[in-house]
PDB file of C-alpha atoms in Angstrom:
ATOM      1  CA  MET H 951     -22.604  25.004  18.389  1.00 55.00           C
ATOM      2  CA  GLN H 952     -25.639  23.955  16.369  1.00 54.00           C
ATOM      3  CA  HIS H 953     -24.420  26.073  13.441  1.00 53.00           C
ATOM      4  CA  VAL H 954     -21.120  24.110  13.316  1.00 52.00           C
ATOM      5  CA  THR H 955     -23.010  20.803  13.293  1.00 56.00           C
ATOM      6  CA  ALA H 956     -25.289  22.056  10.515  1.00 51.00           C
ATOM      7  CA  GLU H 957     -22.337  23.190   8.377  1.00 54.00           C
ATOM      8  CA  GLY H 958     -20.528  19.901   8.987  1.00 52.00           C
ATOM      9  CA  THR H 959     -23.583  17.834   8.061  1.00 56.00           C
ATOM     10  CA  ALA H 960     -23.941  19.912   4.884  1.00 52.00           C
ATOM     11  CA  LEU H 961     -20.313  19.053   4.024  1.00 51.00           C
ATOM     12  CA  VAL H 962     -21.120  15.347   4.389  1.00 53.00           C
ATOM     13  CA  LYS H 963     -23.991  15.763   1.921  1.00 53.00           C
ATOM     14  CA  GLN H 964     -21.791  17.724  -0.523  1.00 54.00           C
ATOM     15  CA  ALA H 965     -19.073  15.066  -0.349  1.00 50.00           C
ATOM     16  CA  GLU H 966     -21.627  12.333  -1.087  1.00 49.00           C
ATOM     17  CA  ASP H 967     -22.825  14.310  -4.103  1.00 47.00           C
ATOM     18  CA  ALA H 968     -19.199  14.674  -5.278  1.00 45.00           C
ATOM     19  CA  ALA H 969     -18.415  11.000  -4.775  1.00 46.00           C
ATOM     20  CA  SER H 970     -16.981  10.635  -8.247  1.00 44.00           C
ATOM     21  CA  ASN H 971     -14.617  13.582  -7.784  1.00 43.00           C
ATOM     22  CA  LYS H 972     -12.171  12.418  -5.112  1.00 66.00           C
ATOM     23  CA  LYS H 973     -14.723  12.609  -2.328  1.00 65.00           C
ATOM     24  CA  GLU H 974     -12.139  12.047   0.398  1.00 65.00           C
ATOM     25  CA  GLN H 975     -10.070  15.034  -0.750  1.00 77.00           C
ATOM     26  CA  VAL H 976     -13.097  17.314  -1.024  1.00 80.00           C
ATOM     27  CA  PHE H 977     -14.586  16.297   2.312  1.00 81.00           C
ATOM     28  CA  VAL H 978     -11.429  16.337   4.429  1.00 88.00           C
ATOM     29  CA  ARG H 979     -10.211  19.632   2.961  1.00 90.00           C
ATOM     30  CA  LYS H 980     -13.573  21.266   3.694  1.00 89.00           C
ATOM     31  CA  VAL H 981     -13.646  19.887   7.248  1.00 91.00           C
ATOM     32  CA  ILE H 982     -10.109  21.223   7.863  1.00 92.00           C
ATOM     33  CA  GLU H 983     -11.240  24.670   6.647  1.00 92.00           C
ATOM     34  CA  LEU H 984     -14.326  24.479   8.856  1.00 91.00           C
ATOM     35  CA  HIS H 985     -12.224  23.516  11.870  1.00 93.00           C
ATOM     36  CA  ASP H 986      -9.779  26.400  11.247  1.00 91.00           C
ATOM     37  CA  LYS H 987     -12.694  28.831  10.952  1.00 92.00           C
ATOM     38  CA  TYR H 988     -14.412  27.912  14.217  1.00 89.00           C
ATOM     39  CA  MET H 989     -11.192  27.355  16.161  1.00 91.00           C
ATOM     40  CA  ALA H 990     -10.281  30.960  15.294  1.00 91.00           C
ATOM     41  CA  TYR H 991     -13.662  32.074  16.709  1.00 91.00           C
ATOM     42  CA  VAL H 992     -13.082  30.134  19.934  1.00 90.00           C
ATOM     43  CA  ASN H 993      -9.550  31.482  20.371  1.00 88.00           C
ATOM     44  CA  ASN H 994     -10.093  35.080  19.303  1.00 90.00           C
ATOM     45  CA  CYS H 995     -13.748  35.875  20.027  1.00 86.00           C
ATOM     46  CA  PHE H 996     -14.340  33.703  23.083  1.00 85.00           C
ATOM     47  CA  MET H 997     -10.954  34.120  24.784  1.00 88.00           C
ATOM     48  CA  ASN H 998     -10.001  30.446  24.389  1.00 83.00           C
ATOM     49  CA  HIS H 999     -12.681  29.520  26.936  1.00 89.00           C
ATOM     50  CA  THR H1000     -12.889  25.820  27.813  1.00 88.00           C
ATOM     51  CA  LEU H1001     -16.694  25.818  27.503  1.00 90.00           C
ATOM     52  CA  PHE H1002     -16.455  26.801  23.837  1.00 89.00           C
ATOM     53  CA  HIS H1003     -13.695  24.279  23.208  1.00 89.00           C
ATOM     54  CA  LYS H1004     -16.016  21.631  24.644  1.00 90.00           C
ATOM     55  CA  ALA H1005     -18.900  22.814  22.453  1.00 89.00           C
ATOM     56  CA  LEU H1006     -16.672  22.759  19.360  1.00 88.00           C
ATOM     57  CA  LYS H1007     -15.504  19.233  20.172  1.00 89.00           C
ATOM     58  CA  GLU H1008     -19.065  17.950  20.606  1.00 88.00           C
ATOM     59  CA  ALA H1009     -20.196  19.597  17.369  1.00 87.00           C
ATOM     60  CA  PHE H1010     -17.370  18.088  15.298  1.00 88.00           C
ATOM     61  CA  GLU H1011     -17.924  14.660  16.829  1.00 88.00           C
ATOM     62  CA  VAL H1012     -21.479  14.673  15.448  1.00 88.00           C
ATOM     63  CA  PHE H1013     -20.635  14.877  11.739  1.00 82.00           C
ATOM     64  CA  CYS H1014     -17.048  13.524  11.804  1.00 86.00           C
ATOM     65  CA  ASN H1015     -18.486  10.109  12.665  1.00 88.00           C
ATOM     66  CA  LYS H1016     -21.042  10.021   9.856  1.00 84.00           C
ATOM     67  CA  GLY H1017     -20.520   7.851   6.795  1.00 81.00           C
ATOM     68  CA  VAL H1018     -19.690   9.635   3.548  1.00 79.00           C
ATOM     69  CA  GLY H1019     -20.631   7.955   0.275  1.00 76.00           C
ATOM     70  CA  GLY H1020     -20.382   4.487   1.780  1.00 79.00           C
ATOM     71  CA  SER H1021     -17.051   5.184   3.512  1.00 84.00           C
ATOM     72  CA  SER H1022     -16.344   6.019   7.142  1.00 89.00           C
ATOM     73  CA  SER H1023     -14.587   9.255   8.091  1.00 88.00           C
ATOM     74  CA  ALA H1024     -11.740   7.107   9.473  1.00 92.00           C
ATOM     75  CA  GLU H1025     -11.182   5.614   6.003  1.00 92.00           C
ATOM     76  CA  LEU H1026     -11.423   9.030   4.329  1.00 91.00           C
ATOM     77  CA  LEU H1027      -8.804  10.500   6.682  1.00 93.00           C
ATOM     78  CA  ALA H1028      -6.448   7.578   5.975  1.00 94.00           C
ATOM     79  CA  THR H1029      -6.981   7.966   2.213  1.00 92.00           C
ATOM     80  CA  PHE H1030      -6.411  11.714   2.462  1.00 92.00           C
ATOM     81  CA  CYS H1031      -3.084  11.106   4.227  1.00 93.00           C
ATOM     82  CA  ASP H1032      -2.142   8.539   1.586  1.00 93.00           C
ATOM     83  CA  ASN H1033      -2.726  11.086  -1.194  1.00 91.00           C
ATOM     84  CA  ILE H1034      -0.447  13.558   0.562  1.00 91.00           C
ATOM     85  CA  LEU H1035       2.318  11.092   1.396  1.00 93.00           C
ATOM     86  CA  LYS H1036       2.585   8.960  -1.762  1.00 91.00           C
ATOM     87  CA  LYS H1037       4.423   9.730  -4.975  1.00 86.00           C
ATOM     88  CA  GLY H1038       2.123  11.115  -7.623  1.00 74.00           C
ATOM     89  CA  GLY H1039      -0.679  11.836  -5.158  1.00 70.00           C
ATOM     90  CA  SER H1040      -3.344  14.361  -6.098  1.00 62.00           C
ATOM     91  CA  GLU H1041      -2.176  16.786  -3.394  1.00 65.00           C
ATOM     92  CA  LYS H1042       0.775  18.885  -4.679  1.00 73.00           C
ATOM     93  CA  LEU H1043       2.059  20.704  -1.588  1.00 79.00           C
ATOM     94  CA  SER H1044       5.306  22.169  -0.292  1.00 84.00           C
ATOM     95  CA  ASP H1045       7.067  20.446   2.632  1.00 86.00           C
ATOM     96  CA  GLU H1046       5.798  23.122   5.022  1.00 90.00           C
ATOM     97  CA  ALA H1047       2.221  22.806   3.736  1.00 91.00           C
ATOM     98  CA  ILE H1048       2.383  19.007   4.064  1.00 91.00           C
ATOM     99  CA  GLU H1049       3.509  19.265   7.695  1.00 93.00           C
ATOM    100  CA  GLU H1050       0.778  21.801   8.476  1.00 94.00           C
ATOM    101  CA  THR H1051      -1.902  19.693   6.772  1.00 93.00           C
ATOM    102  CA  LEU H1052      -0.839  16.489   8.541  1.00 94.00           C
ATOM    103  CA  GLU H1053      -0.983  18.330  11.860  1.00 95.00           C
ATOM    104  CA  LYS H1054      -4.575  19.350  11.121  1.00 94.00           C
ATOM    105  CA  VAL H1055      -5.591  15.848  10.027  1.00 94.00           C
ATOM    106  CA  VAL H1056      -4.287  14.395  13.301  1.00 95.00           C
ATOM    107  CA  LYS H1057      -6.332  17.011  15.202  1.00 94.00           C
ATOM    108  CA  LEU H1058      -9.439  15.886  13.301  1.00 94.00           C
ATOM    109  CA  LEU H1059      -8.688  12.291  14.299  1.00 94.00           C
ATOM    110  CA  ALA H1060      -9.381  13.332  17.904  1.00 93.00           C
ATOM    111  CA  TYR H1061     -13.083  13.598  16.958  1.00 93.00           C
ATOM    112  CA  ILE H1062     -13.240  10.096  15.396  1.00 93.00           C
ATOM    113  CA  SER H1063     -14.734   7.546  17.790  1.00 92.00           C
ATOM    114  CA  ASP H1064     -13.258   4.447  16.100  1.00 92.00           C
ATOM    115  CA  LYS H1065      -9.564   5.338  15.965  1.00 94.00           C
ATOM    116  CA  ASP H1066      -8.603   1.669  15.568  1.00 94.00           C
ATOM    117  CA  GLN H1067     -10.435   1.662  12.231  1.00 95.00           C
ATOM    118  CA  PHE H1068      -8.301   4.590  11.094  1.00 95.00           C
ATOM    119  CA  ALA H1069      -5.183   2.701  12.228  1.00 95.00           C
ATOM    120  CA  GLU H1070      -6.126  -0.360  10.129  1.00 95.00           C
ATOM    121  CA  PHE H1071      -6.823   1.654   6.989  1.00 95.00           C
ATOM    122  CA  TYR H1072      -3.705   3.759   7.514  1.00 96.00           C
ATOM    123  CA  ARG H1073      -1.507   0.689   8.077  1.00 96.00           C
ATOM    124  CA  LYS H1074      -2.680  -0.976   4.849  1.00 95.00           C
ATOM    125  CA  LYS H1075      -1.988   2.157   2.828  1.00 96.00           C
ATOM    126  CA  LEU H1076       1.346   2.693   4.581  1.00 96.00           C
ATOM    127  CA  ALA H1077       2.312  -0.900   3.703  1.00 95.00           C
ATOM    128  CA  ARG H1078       1.658  -0.285   0.000  1.00 94.00           C
ATOM    129  CA  ARG H1079       3.647   2.972   0.065  1.00 94.00           C
ATOM    130  CA  LEU H1080       6.617   1.308   1.731  1.00 93.00           C
ATOM    131  CA  LEU H1081       6.646  -2.026  -0.108  1.00 92.00           C
ATOM    132  CA  PHE H1082       6.104  -0.608  -3.598  1.00 90.00           C
ATOM    133  CA  ASP H1083       8.387   2.418  -3.086  1.00 89.00           C
ATOM    134  CA  LYS H1084       5.459   4.816  -3.397  1.00 91.00           C
ATOM    135  CA  SER H1085       6.343   6.947  -0.387  1.00 89.00           C
ATOM    136  CA  ALA H1086       7.369  10.452  -1.439  1.00 87.00           C
ATOM    137  CA  ASN H1087       9.381  11.346   1.671  1.00 86.00           C
ATOM    138  CA  ASP H1088      10.598   9.275   4.633  1.00 89.00           C
ATOM    139  CA  GLU H1089      10.721  12.341   6.872  1.00 92.00           C
ATOM    140  CA  HIS H1090       7.017  13.060   6.372  1.00 93.00           C
ATOM    141  CA  GLU H1091       6.204   9.392   7.102  1.00 94.00           C
ATOM    142  CA  ARG H1092       8.029   9.580  10.413  1.00 94.00           C
ATOM    143  CA  SER H1093       6.628  13.030  11.162  1.00 95.00           C
ATOM    144  CA  ILE H1094       2.970  11.970  11.004  1.00 96.00           C
ATOM    145  CA  LEU H1095       3.735   8.915  13.150  1.00 96.00           C
ATOM    146  CA  THR H1096       5.207  11.248  15.777  1.00 96.00           C
ATOM    147  CA  LYS H1097       2.055  13.394  15.644  1.00 96.00           C
ATOM    148  CA  LEU H1098      -0.201  10.308  15.891  1.00 96.00           C
ATOM    149  CA  LYS H1099       1.859   9.013  18.806  1.00 96.00           C
ATOM    150  CA  GLN H1100       1.439  12.312  20.670  1.00 95.00           C
ATOM    151  CA  GLN H1101      -2.304  12.305  19.965  1.00 92.00           C
ATOM    152  CA  CYS H1102      -3.158   8.625  20.517  1.00 94.00           C
ATOM    153  CA  GLY H1103      -0.277   7.084  22.478  1.00 94.00           C
ATOM    154  CA  GLY H1104       2.660   4.810  21.720  1.00 94.00           C
ATOM    155  CA  GLN H1105       0.619   1.619  21.427  1.00 94.00           C
ATOM    156  CA  PHE H1106      -1.442   3.170  18.621  1.00 95.00           C
ATOM    157  CA  THR H1107       1.615   3.711  16.410  1.00 96.00           C
ATOM    158  CA  SER H1108       3.886   0.845  17.518  1.00 96.00           C
ATOM    159  CA  LYS H1109       3.108  -1.381  14.510  1.00 96.00           C
ATOM    160  CA  MET H1110       3.358   1.512  12.058  1.00 96.00           C
ATOM    161  CA  GLU H1111       6.727   2.537  13.492  1.00 96.00           C
ATOM    162  CA  GLY H1112       7.817  -1.099  13.255  1.00 96.00           C
ATOM    163  CA  MET H1113       6.914  -1.120   9.546  1.00 96.00           C
ATOM    164  CA  VAL H1114       9.018   1.959   8.812  1.00 94.00           C
ATOM    165  CA  THR H1115      11.937   0.523  10.810  1.00 94.00           C
ATOM    166  CA  ASP H1116      11.566  -2.812   8.978  1.00 94.00           C
ATOM    167  CA  LEU H1117      12.080  -1.113   5.624  1.00 92.00           C
ATOM    168  CA  THR H1118      15.202   0.670   6.891  1.00 92.00           C
ATOM    169  CA  LEU H1119      16.586  -2.657   8.109  1.00 93.00           C
ATOM    170  CA  ALA H1120      15.575  -4.313   4.827  1.00 93.00           C
ATOM    171  CA  ARG H1121      17.696  -1.817   2.871  1.00 92.00           C
ATOM    172  CA  GLU H1122      20.670  -2.610   5.111  1.00 94.00           C
ATOM    173  CA  ASN H1123      20.008  -6.335   4.705  1.00 94.00           C
ATOM    174  CA  GLN H1124      19.930  -5.920   0.915  1.00 94.00           C
ATOM    175  CA  ALA H1125      23.356  -4.268   1.034  1.00 94.00           C
ATOM    176  CA  TYR H1126      24.701  -7.224   3.065  1.00 95.00           C
ATOM    177  CA  PHE H1127      23.148  -9.632   0.537  1.00 94.00           C
ATOM    178  CA  GLU H1128      24.817  -7.874  -2.390  1.00 93.00           C
ATOM    179  CA  GLU H1129      28.150  -8.004  -0.546  1.00 93.00           C
ATOM    180  CA  TYR H1130      27.585 -11.726   0.111  1.00 94.00           C
ATOM    181  CA  LEU H1131      27.055 -12.329  -3.630  1.00 92.00           C
ATOM    182  CA  LYS H1132      30.291 -10.494  -4.475  1.00 92.00           C
ATOM    183  CA  THR H1133      32.313 -12.651  -2.076  1.00 91.00           C
ATOM    184  CA  ASN H1134      30.505 -15.883  -3.080  1.00 88.00           C
ATOM    185  CA  PRO H1135      30.378 -15.897  -6.913  1.00 83.00           C
ATOM    186  CA  ASP H1136      29.164 -19.514  -6.946  1.00 84.00           C
ATOM    187  CA  ALA H1137      26.026 -18.411  -5.071  1.00 84.00           C
ATOM    188  CA  SER H1138      24.843 -16.044  -7.825  1.00 84.00           C
ATOM    189  CA  PRO H1139      21.070 -16.266  -8.422  1.00 85.00           C
ATOM    190  CA  GLY H1140      21.643 -15.435 -12.092  1.00 83.00           C
ATOM    191  CA  ILE H1141      19.293 -12.440 -12.028  1.00 87.00           C
ATOM    192  CA  ASP H1142      19.106  -9.254  -9.944  1.00 91.00           C
ATOM    193  CA  LEU H1143      17.208  -9.955  -6.735  1.00 92.00           C
ATOM    194  CA  THR H1144      15.920  -7.584  -4.070  1.00 93.00           C
ATOM    195  CA  VAL H1145      14.280  -9.020  -0.939  1.00 93.00           C
ATOM    196  CA  ALA H1146      12.576  -7.148   1.900  1.00 93.00           C
ATOM    197  CA  VAL H1147      12.549  -9.185   5.122  1.00 93.00           C
ATOM    198  CA  LEU H1148       9.632  -8.056   7.279  1.00 93.00           C
ATOM    199  CA  THR H1149       8.502  -8.755  10.840  1.00 92.00           C
ATOM    200  CA  THR H1150       5.163 -10.580  10.692  1.00 90.00           C
ATOM    201  CA  GLY H1151       3.578  -8.878  13.708  1.00 91.00           C
ATOM    202  CA  PHE H1152       3.970  -5.335  12.347  1.00 95.00           C
ATOM    203  CA  TRP H1153       2.388  -5.735   8.909  1.00 93.00           C
ATOM    204  CA  PRO H1154      -1.165  -6.397   7.682  1.00 92.00           C
ATOM    205  CA  SER H1155      -1.887 -10.094   7.142  1.00 88.00           C
ATOM    206  CA  TYR H1156      -0.987 -11.416   3.707  1.00 87.00           C
ATOM    207  CA  LYS H1157      -1.851 -14.877   2.425  1.00 81.00           C
ATOM    208  CA  SER H1158       1.015 -17.177   1.511  1.00 78.00           C
ATOM    209  CA  PHE H1159       0.345 -19.509  -1.444  1.00 79.00           C
ATOM    210  CA  ASP H1160       2.254 -22.636  -2.499  1.00 82.00           C
ATOM    211  CA  LEU H1161       3.151 -21.283  -5.911  1.00 89.00           C
ATOM    212  CA  ASN H1162       5.439 -23.603  -7.898  1.00 92.00           C
ATOM    213  CA  LEU H1163       8.048 -21.084  -8.986  1.00 91.00           C
ATOM    214  CA  PRO H1164       9.815 -21.475 -12.333  1.00 88.00           C
ATOM    215  CA  ALA H1165      13.398 -22.776 -12.068  1.00 87.00           C
ATOM    216  CA  GLU H1166      14.908 -19.290 -12.458  1.00 85.00           C
ATOM    217  CA  MET H1167      13.014 -18.049  -9.410  1.00 90.00           C
ATOM    218  CA  VAL H1168      13.623 -21.212  -7.356  1.00 91.00           C
ATOM    219  CA  LYS H1169      17.349 -20.506  -7.670  1.00 91.00           C
ATOM    220  CA  CYS H1170      16.792 -16.975  -6.287  1.00 92.00           C
ATOM    221  CA  VAL H1171      14.892 -18.272  -3.253  1.00 92.00           C
ATOM    222  CA  GLU H1172      17.562 -20.886  -2.506  1.00 93.00           C
ATOM    223  CA  VAL H1173      20.434 -18.391  -2.752  1.00 93.00           C
ATOM    224  CA  PHE H1174      18.731 -15.873  -0.477  1.00 94.00           C
ATOM    225  CA  ARG H1175      17.818 -18.595   2.036  1.00 93.00           C
ATOM    226  CA  GLU H1176      21.466 -19.685   2.201  1.00 92.00           C
ATOM    227  CA  PHE H1177      22.543 -16.076   2.746  1.00 94.00           C
ATOM    228  CA  TYR H1178      19.915 -15.516   5.445  1.00 93.00           C
ATOM    229  CA  GLN H1179      21.058 -18.592   7.344  1.00 91.00           C
ATOM    230  CA  THR H1180      24.480 -17.009   7.658  1.00 89.00           C
ATOM    231  CA  LYS H1181      22.761 -14.141   9.508  1.00 86.00           C
ATOM    232  CA  THR H1182      20.389 -16.149  11.734  1.00 82.00           C
ATOM    233  CA  LYS H1183      19.310 -19.762  12.078  1.00 79.00           C
ATOM    234  CA  HIS H1184      16.362 -19.038  14.387  1.00 83.00           C
ATOM    235  CA  ARG H1185      13.968 -17.383  11.947  1.00 84.00           C
ATOM    236  CA  LYS H1186      11.824 -18.972   9.266  1.00 86.00           C
ATOM    237  CA  LEU H1187      11.290 -17.149   5.988  1.00 90.00           C
ATOM    238  CA  THR H1188       7.766 -17.166   4.533  1.00 91.00           C
ATOM    239  CA  TRP H1189       7.650 -15.856   0.986  1.00 92.00           C
ATOM    240  CA  ILE H1190       4.719 -13.586   0.087  1.00 92.00           C
ATOM    241  CA  TYR H1191       4.732 -13.787  -3.704  1.00 91.00           C
ATOM    242  CA  SER H1192       1.632 -11.612  -4.042  1.00 89.00           C
ATOM    243  CA  LEU H1193       3.697  -8.565  -2.999  1.00 90.00           C
ATOM    244  CA  GLY H1194       6.493  -9.184  -5.487  1.00 90.00           C
ATOM    245  CA  THR H1195       7.246  -7.464  -8.785  1.00 91.00           C
ATOM    246  CA  CYS H1196       9.532  -8.544 -11.638  1.00 92.00           C
ATOM    247  CA  ASN H1197      11.190  -6.752 -14.536  1.00 91.00           C
ATOM    248  CA  LEU H1198      11.265  -9.038 -17.584  1.00 89.00           C
ATOM    249  CA  ASN H1199      12.666  -8.557 -21.069  1.00 88.00           C
ATOM    250  CA  GLY H1200      10.021  -9.698 -23.536  1.00 84.00           C
ATOM    251  CA  LYS H1201      11.392 -10.479 -27.002  1.00 83.00           C
ATOM    252  CA  PHE H1202       8.534  -9.525 -29.300  1.00 80.00           C
ATOM    253  CA  GLU H1203       8.447  -9.444 -33.100  1.00 78.00           C
ATOM    254  CA  PRO H1204       9.441  -5.778 -33.660  1.00 79.00           C
ATOM    255  CA  LYS H1205      11.721  -5.313 -30.616  1.00 83.00           C
ATOM    256  CA  THR H1206      12.535  -6.296 -27.040  1.00 84.00           C
ATOM    257  CA  MET H1207      10.304  -4.635 -24.414  1.00 84.00           C
ATOM    258  CA  GLU H1208      10.829  -4.361 -20.663  1.00 88.00           C
ATOM    259  CA  LEU H1209       7.771  -5.585 -18.771  1.00 86.00           C
ATOM    260  CA  ILE H1210       7.065  -4.735 -15.126  1.00 90.00           C
ATOM    261  CA  VAL H1211       4.769  -7.479 -13.849  1.00 91.00           C
ATOM    262  CA  THR H1212       3.771  -9.251 -10.647  1.00 92.00           C
ATOM    263  CA  THR H1213       5.587 -12.378  -9.474  1.00 92.00           C
ATOM    264  CA  TYR H1214       2.562 -14.446 -10.504  1.00 93.00           C
ATOM    265  CA  GLN H1215       2.460 -12.927 -13.991  1.00 92.00           C
ATOM    266  CA  ALA H1216       6.224 -13.436 -14.356  1.00 92.00           C
ATOM    267  CA  SER H1217       5.836 -17.091 -13.340  1.00 93.00           C
ATOM    268  CA  VAL H1218       3.313 -17.636 -16.141  1.00 91.00           C
ATOM    269  CA  LEU H1219       5.420 -15.839 -18.746  1.00 91.00           C
ATOM    270  CA  LEU H1220       8.640 -17.680 -17.832  1.00 91.00           C
ATOM    271  CA  LEU H1221       6.930 -20.997 -18.629  1.00 90.00           C
ATOM    272  CA  PHE H1222       6.963 -19.933 -22.277  1.00 89.00           C
ATOM    273  CA  ASN H1223      10.779 -19.951 -22.311  1.00 87.00           C
ATOM    274  CA  ALA H1224      10.524 -23.752 -22.425  1.00 86.00           C
ATOM    275  CA  SER H1225       7.281 -24.087 -24.460  1.00 85.00           C
ATOM    276  CA  ASP H1226       5.885 -22.319 -27.522  1.00 84.00           C
ATOM    277  CA  ARG H1227       2.308 -23.180 -26.567  1.00 88.00           C
ATOM    278  CA  LEU H1228       0.676 -24.113 -23.283  1.00 87.00           C
ATOM    279  CA  SER H1229      -2.874 -25.046 -22.350  1.00 88.00           C
ATOM    280  CA  TYR H1230      -4.887 -23.594 -19.471  1.00 87.00           C
ATOM    281  CA  GLN H1231      -4.538 -26.924 -17.638  1.00 91.00           C
ATOM    282  CA  GLU H1232      -0.760 -27.104 -18.165  1.00 91.00           C
ATOM    283  CA  ILE H1233      -0.268 -23.619 -16.724  1.00 91.00           C
ATOM    284  CA  MET H1234      -2.459 -24.426 -13.724  1.00 90.00           C
ATOM    285  CA  THR H1235      -0.657 -27.716 -13.040  1.00 91.00           C
ATOM    286  CA  GLN H1236       2.900 -26.445 -13.508  1.00 93.00           C
ATOM    287  CA  LEU H1237       2.398 -23.454 -11.180  1.00 92.00           C
ATOM    288  CA  ASN H1238       0.039 -25.194  -8.699  1.00 91.00           C
ATOM    289  CA  LEU H1239      -2.627 -22.507  -9.098  1.00 88.00           C
ATOM    290  CA  THR H1240      -6.375 -22.539  -8.459  1.00 87.00           C
ATOM    291  CA  ASP H1241      -8.897 -21.978 -11.253  1.00 88.00           C
ATOM    292  CA  ASP H1242      -9.616 -18.465  -9.956  1.00 88.00           C
ATOM    293  CA  ASP H1243      -5.896 -17.583  -9.992  1.00 88.00           C
ATOM    294  CA  VAL H1244      -5.413 -18.926 -13.525  1.00 87.00           C
ATOM    295  CA  VAL H1245      -8.429 -17.036 -14.884  1.00 88.00           C
ATOM    296  CA  ARG H1246      -7.332 -13.789 -13.243  1.00 91.00           C
ATOM    297  CA  LEU H1247      -3.716 -14.110 -14.445  1.00 89.00           C
ATOM    298  CA  LEU H1248      -4.475 -15.184 -17.994  1.00 88.00           C
ATOM    299  CA  HIS H1249      -7.078 -12.448 -18.321  1.00 89.00           C
ATOM    300  CA  SER H1250      -4.519  -9.815 -17.253  1.00 89.00           C
ATOM    301  CA  LEU H1251      -1.928 -11.148 -19.729  1.00 86.00           C
ATOM    302  CA  SER H1252      -4.112 -11.879 -22.759  1.00 85.00           C
ATOM    303  CA  CYS H1253      -7.212  -9.655 -22.530  1.00 84.00           C
ATOM    304  CA  ALA H1254      -5.886  -6.292 -21.299  1.00 80.00           C
ATOM    305  CA  LYS H1255      -5.023  -3.265 -23.460  1.00 77.00           C
ATOM    306  CA  TYR H1256      -1.555  -4.687 -24.157  1.00 79.00           C
ATOM    307  CA  LYS H1257      -1.825  -8.403 -24.939  1.00 81.00           C
ATOM    308  CA  ILE H1258       1.392 -10.114 -23.856  1.00 85.00           C
ATOM    309  CA  LEU H1259       0.018 -13.615 -24.520  1.00 83.00           C
ATOM    310  CA  ASN H1260      -1.974 -14.611 -27.596  1.00 81.00           C
ATOM    311  CA  LYS H1261      -4.974 -16.813 -26.925  1.00 79.00           C
ATOM    312  CA  GLU H1262      -7.417 -18.662 -29.134  1.00 77.00           C
ATOM    313  CA  PRO H1263     -10.099 -17.569 -29.662  1.00 74.00           C
ATOM    314  CA  ASN H1264      -9.101 -13.889 -29.440  1.00 75.00           C
ATOM    315  CA  ASN H1265     -11.856 -12.767 -27.049  1.00 76.00           C
ATOM    316  CA  LYS H1266     -12.063 -11.493 -23.468  1.00 76.00           C
ATOM    317  CA  THR H1267     -13.338 -14.698 -21.890  1.00 74.00           C
ATOM    318  CA  ILE H1268     -10.913 -17.193 -20.304  1.00 79.00           C
ATOM    319  CA  SER H1269     -11.940 -20.802 -20.910  1.00 76.00           C
ATOM    320  CA  PRO H1270     -10.209 -24.013 -19.661  1.00 82.00           C
ATOM    321  CA  THR H1271     -10.044 -25.180 -23.290  1.00 77.00           C
ATOM    322  CA  ASP H1272      -8.139 -22.104 -24.595  1.00 77.00           C
ATOM    323  CA  PRO H1273      -4.542 -22.636 -25.802  1.00 77.00           C
ATOM    324  CA  TYR H1274      -1.875 -19.881 -25.389  1.00 78.00           C
TER     325      TYR H1274
END
């Protein structure tokens, strides 16, 4: 099947040339079309003969394991799946077309030598879809895991399945928490709070930082901890603030605006409820942040398109001497 290998290698080159135009979509789509084309030849012209199946497999293995524009095929397949499965992805397909496409992607995975690399990339993207409510359809998420399990075995998908189950349990846990707040009015955190309790072993590793939360957020953590202890006393909660989001009402000169920010950004902004002006050093000390964290956060809040904080001087460089 030298012709198959040649066509596949040409696709790799084309995808590299189109790196700026969603290379993963272009490459994977073309490889799926190529696979359909030659699988039809094997089935219809060569009577489904095992020798030709073997030749097709060897040919696809050659170019499916080449790097494309600095990315591995394993990463491109994971990214392709992410585009299909997330809200607002570039692939606009019907439910039937999504199922058919996912089936074909899993068949291509059979030619990838480093399947564990695909699993790592896929797990990280799955985590973002689940945690940030970016998944378009739970059924499709479970469907591809079933296909991957059939192709690669139960151990390959066990962590991914655990992640999906975790989110289902987290929704149930949130309902119990809301019921707990209704029956314990003294335990109110004062603001709406949603917490997803996850099982450490299933998810990608996330760093936990000793962020000094503002008082409003400390109250939330304490209330949820008290609730969780009514459910179990044998588990320790570790808070991953880097995965959190907050909706804040910012009272600006013309009108009040709703801001959707990260937990870290919210922590900085809430400091200004108690102070009109704060220095770089005061923000760093009050929140227990590193220099890198402070620079990154203050840049995002004072130097982006929409400037939530005013800094002096009004430039795009964060300096330890700048007041806010």
